[in-house]
Coordinates of C-alpha atoms in Angstrom, one line a residue:
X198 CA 36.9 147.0 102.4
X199 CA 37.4 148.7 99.5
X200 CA 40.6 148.4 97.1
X201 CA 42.6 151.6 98.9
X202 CA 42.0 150.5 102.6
X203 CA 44.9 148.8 104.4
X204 CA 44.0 146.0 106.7
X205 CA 45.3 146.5 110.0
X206 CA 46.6 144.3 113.0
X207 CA 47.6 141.4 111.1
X208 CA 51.6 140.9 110.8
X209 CA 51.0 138.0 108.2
X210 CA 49.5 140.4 105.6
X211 CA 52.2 143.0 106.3
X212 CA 55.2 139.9 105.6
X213 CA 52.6 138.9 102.6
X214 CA 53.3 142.8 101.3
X215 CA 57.6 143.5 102.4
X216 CA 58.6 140.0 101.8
X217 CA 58.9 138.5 98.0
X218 CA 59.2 134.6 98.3
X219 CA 62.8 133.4 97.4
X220 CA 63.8 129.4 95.8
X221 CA 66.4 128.6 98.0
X222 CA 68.0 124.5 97.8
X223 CA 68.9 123.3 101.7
X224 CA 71.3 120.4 102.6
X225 CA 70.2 118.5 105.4
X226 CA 72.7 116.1 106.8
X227 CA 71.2 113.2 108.7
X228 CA 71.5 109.8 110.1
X229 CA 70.9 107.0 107.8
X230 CA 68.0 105.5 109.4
X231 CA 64.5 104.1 108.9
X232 CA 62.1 106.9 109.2
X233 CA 64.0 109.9 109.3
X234 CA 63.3 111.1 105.6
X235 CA 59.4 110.7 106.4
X236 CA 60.1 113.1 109.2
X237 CA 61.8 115.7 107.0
X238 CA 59.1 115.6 104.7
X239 CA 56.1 115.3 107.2
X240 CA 57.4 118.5 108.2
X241 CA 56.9 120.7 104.9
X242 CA 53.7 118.7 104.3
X243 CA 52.6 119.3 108.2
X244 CA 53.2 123.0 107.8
X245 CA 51.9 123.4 103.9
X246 CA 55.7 124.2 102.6
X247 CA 56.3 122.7 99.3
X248 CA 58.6 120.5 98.0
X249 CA 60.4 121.5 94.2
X250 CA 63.1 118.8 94.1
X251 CA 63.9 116.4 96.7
X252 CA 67.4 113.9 96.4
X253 CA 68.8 111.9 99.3
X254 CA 71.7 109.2 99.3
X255 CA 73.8 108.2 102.0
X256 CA 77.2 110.4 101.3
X257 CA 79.3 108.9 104.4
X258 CA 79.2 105.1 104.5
X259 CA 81.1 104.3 107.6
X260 CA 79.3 107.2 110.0
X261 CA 76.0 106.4 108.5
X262 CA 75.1 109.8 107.3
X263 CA 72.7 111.0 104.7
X264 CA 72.4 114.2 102.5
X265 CA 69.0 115.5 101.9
X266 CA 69.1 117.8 99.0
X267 CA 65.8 120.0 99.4
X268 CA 64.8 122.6 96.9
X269 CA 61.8 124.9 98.2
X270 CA 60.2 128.0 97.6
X271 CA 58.9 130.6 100.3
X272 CA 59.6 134.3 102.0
X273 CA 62.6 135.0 104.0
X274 CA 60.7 134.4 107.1
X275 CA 59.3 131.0 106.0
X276 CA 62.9 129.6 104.9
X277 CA 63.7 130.6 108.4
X278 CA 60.8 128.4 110.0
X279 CA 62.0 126.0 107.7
X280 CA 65.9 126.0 108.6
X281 CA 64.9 126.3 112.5
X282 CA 62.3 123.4 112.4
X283 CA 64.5 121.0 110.6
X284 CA 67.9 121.5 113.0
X285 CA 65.1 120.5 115.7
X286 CA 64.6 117.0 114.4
X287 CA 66.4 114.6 116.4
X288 CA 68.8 112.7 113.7
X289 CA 69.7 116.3 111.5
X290 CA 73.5 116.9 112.3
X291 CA 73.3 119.9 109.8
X292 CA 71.0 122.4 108.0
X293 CA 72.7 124.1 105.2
X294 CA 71.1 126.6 102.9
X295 CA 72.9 126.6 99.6
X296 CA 71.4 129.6 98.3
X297 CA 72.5 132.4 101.7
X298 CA 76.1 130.5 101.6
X299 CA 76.8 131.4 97.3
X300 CA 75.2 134.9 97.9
X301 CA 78.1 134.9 100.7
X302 CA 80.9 133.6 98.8
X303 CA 79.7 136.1 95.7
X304 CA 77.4 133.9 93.6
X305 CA 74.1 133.8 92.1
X306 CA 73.5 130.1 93.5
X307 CA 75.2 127.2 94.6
X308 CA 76.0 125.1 91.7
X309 CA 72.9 122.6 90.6
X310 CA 73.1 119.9 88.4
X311 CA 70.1 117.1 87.4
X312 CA 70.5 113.8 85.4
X313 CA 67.3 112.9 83.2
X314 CA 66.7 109.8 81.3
X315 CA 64.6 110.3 77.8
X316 CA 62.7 108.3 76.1
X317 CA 61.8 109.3 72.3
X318 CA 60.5 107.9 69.6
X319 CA 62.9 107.0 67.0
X320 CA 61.0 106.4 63.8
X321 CA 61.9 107.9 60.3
X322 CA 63.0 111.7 59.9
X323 CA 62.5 112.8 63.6
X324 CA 65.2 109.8 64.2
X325 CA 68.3 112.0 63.3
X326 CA 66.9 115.2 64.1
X327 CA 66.9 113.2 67.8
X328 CA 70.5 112.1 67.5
X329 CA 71.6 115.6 66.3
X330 CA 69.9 117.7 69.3
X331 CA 71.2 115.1 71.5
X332 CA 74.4 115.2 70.1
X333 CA 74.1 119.1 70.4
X334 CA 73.0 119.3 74.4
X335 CA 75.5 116.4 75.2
X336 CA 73.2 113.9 76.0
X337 CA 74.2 110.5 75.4
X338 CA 72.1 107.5 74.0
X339 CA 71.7 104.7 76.6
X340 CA 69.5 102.3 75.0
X341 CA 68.0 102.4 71.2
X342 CA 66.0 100.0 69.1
X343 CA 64.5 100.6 65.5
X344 CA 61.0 102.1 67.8
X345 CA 63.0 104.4 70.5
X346 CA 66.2 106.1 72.0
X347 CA 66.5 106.7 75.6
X348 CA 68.7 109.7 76.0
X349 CA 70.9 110.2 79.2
X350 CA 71.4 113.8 80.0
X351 CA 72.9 116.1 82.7
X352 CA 73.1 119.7 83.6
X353 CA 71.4 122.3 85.1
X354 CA 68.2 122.8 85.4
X355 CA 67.3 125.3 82.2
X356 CA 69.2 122.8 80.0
X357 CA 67.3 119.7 81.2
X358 CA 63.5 121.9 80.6
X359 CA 65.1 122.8 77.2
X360 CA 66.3 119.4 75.8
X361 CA 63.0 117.9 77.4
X362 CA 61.0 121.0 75.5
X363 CA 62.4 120.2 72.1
X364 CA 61.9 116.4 72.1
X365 CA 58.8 116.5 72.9
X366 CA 57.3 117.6 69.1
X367 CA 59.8 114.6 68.3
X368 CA 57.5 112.0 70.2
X369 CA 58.5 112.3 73.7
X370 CA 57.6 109.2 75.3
X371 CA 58.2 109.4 79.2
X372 CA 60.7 111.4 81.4
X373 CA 62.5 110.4 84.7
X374 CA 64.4 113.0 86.4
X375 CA 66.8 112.9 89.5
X376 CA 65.9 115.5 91.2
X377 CA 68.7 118.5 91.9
X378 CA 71.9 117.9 93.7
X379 CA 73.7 120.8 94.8
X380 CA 77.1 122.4 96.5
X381 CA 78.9 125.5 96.8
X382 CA 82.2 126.7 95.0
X383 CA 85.2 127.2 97.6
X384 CA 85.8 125.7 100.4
X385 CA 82.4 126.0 103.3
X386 CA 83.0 126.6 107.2

């Protein structure tokens, strides 16, 4: 088949040409209960979906419910299997997608934020060019010795990749990051 010739027949390579994939972050509500995270994320792993941030904590102590906070990447159609697939598991109450309900409400995206902890090297010069960039991006110092600073930080996204960006000529050490927890402005139905 040569470079002007269409294949024919197959709807997946028609979706692969109309459809551009989207990053959209889903809220899952679910019961608190052994296994039922393993089933959330058996099914993007069954089915090939990807996983870009993942957070869960119980939110509702007294009913026992969880809140997933998924943040995956894929066509229309796919987020679609995706939303349909999950409301099917037994112990999911809800399947919320963040990113449809700000378009909605007139938004770019539901609001994201991300905690990291920093550790850096905190030997001569670089040691208050550290506390000043810190100091700049609001992150606070949790722990420091004479050999390292661990930085607390938290923010969206771009600001977390940014502070993590310009540590690291500073002698980034090791990064742990929360994973993205999300909600919607205004009240939701």
């Amino acid at each position: 088949m040569n470079a002007h010739q269409q294949p024919t027949g197959s709807a997946y390579f028609i979706e692969k040409e109309t459809q551009a994939a989207e990053t959209h972050t889903l809220s899952v509500l679910v019961d608190n209960e052994p296994g039922v995270l393993a089933r959330v994320i058996g099914l993007f792993s069954g089915r090939g979906y990807n996983i870009e941030s993942l957070t869960v904590s119980e939110t509702e102590h007294e009913a026992h419910l969880s809140r997933i906070t998924i943040v995956t990447r894929g066509t229309p159609h796919v987020l679609d299997q995706i939303k349909s697939q999950l409301e099917r598991i037994v112990p999911v109450h809800g399947v919320k997608d963040l990113t449809v309900r700000a378009r909605e409400l007139g938004h770019d995206k539901p609001l994201e934020r991300e905690l990291a902890l920093l550790k850096v090297r905190g030997r001569e010069q670089d040691r208050m060019e550290a506390l000043r960039l810190a100091d700049a991006f609001r992150a606070r110092v949790i722990d420091a010795n004479i050999e390292h600073f661990i930085f607390e930080i938290t923010g969206r996204v771009s600001k977390i990749e940014q502070f993590i960006a310009i540590m690291r000529p500073l002698g980034l050490m090791e990064v742990c990051r929360t994973g993205i927890a999300a909600m919607n402005r205004g009240l939701d139905d």
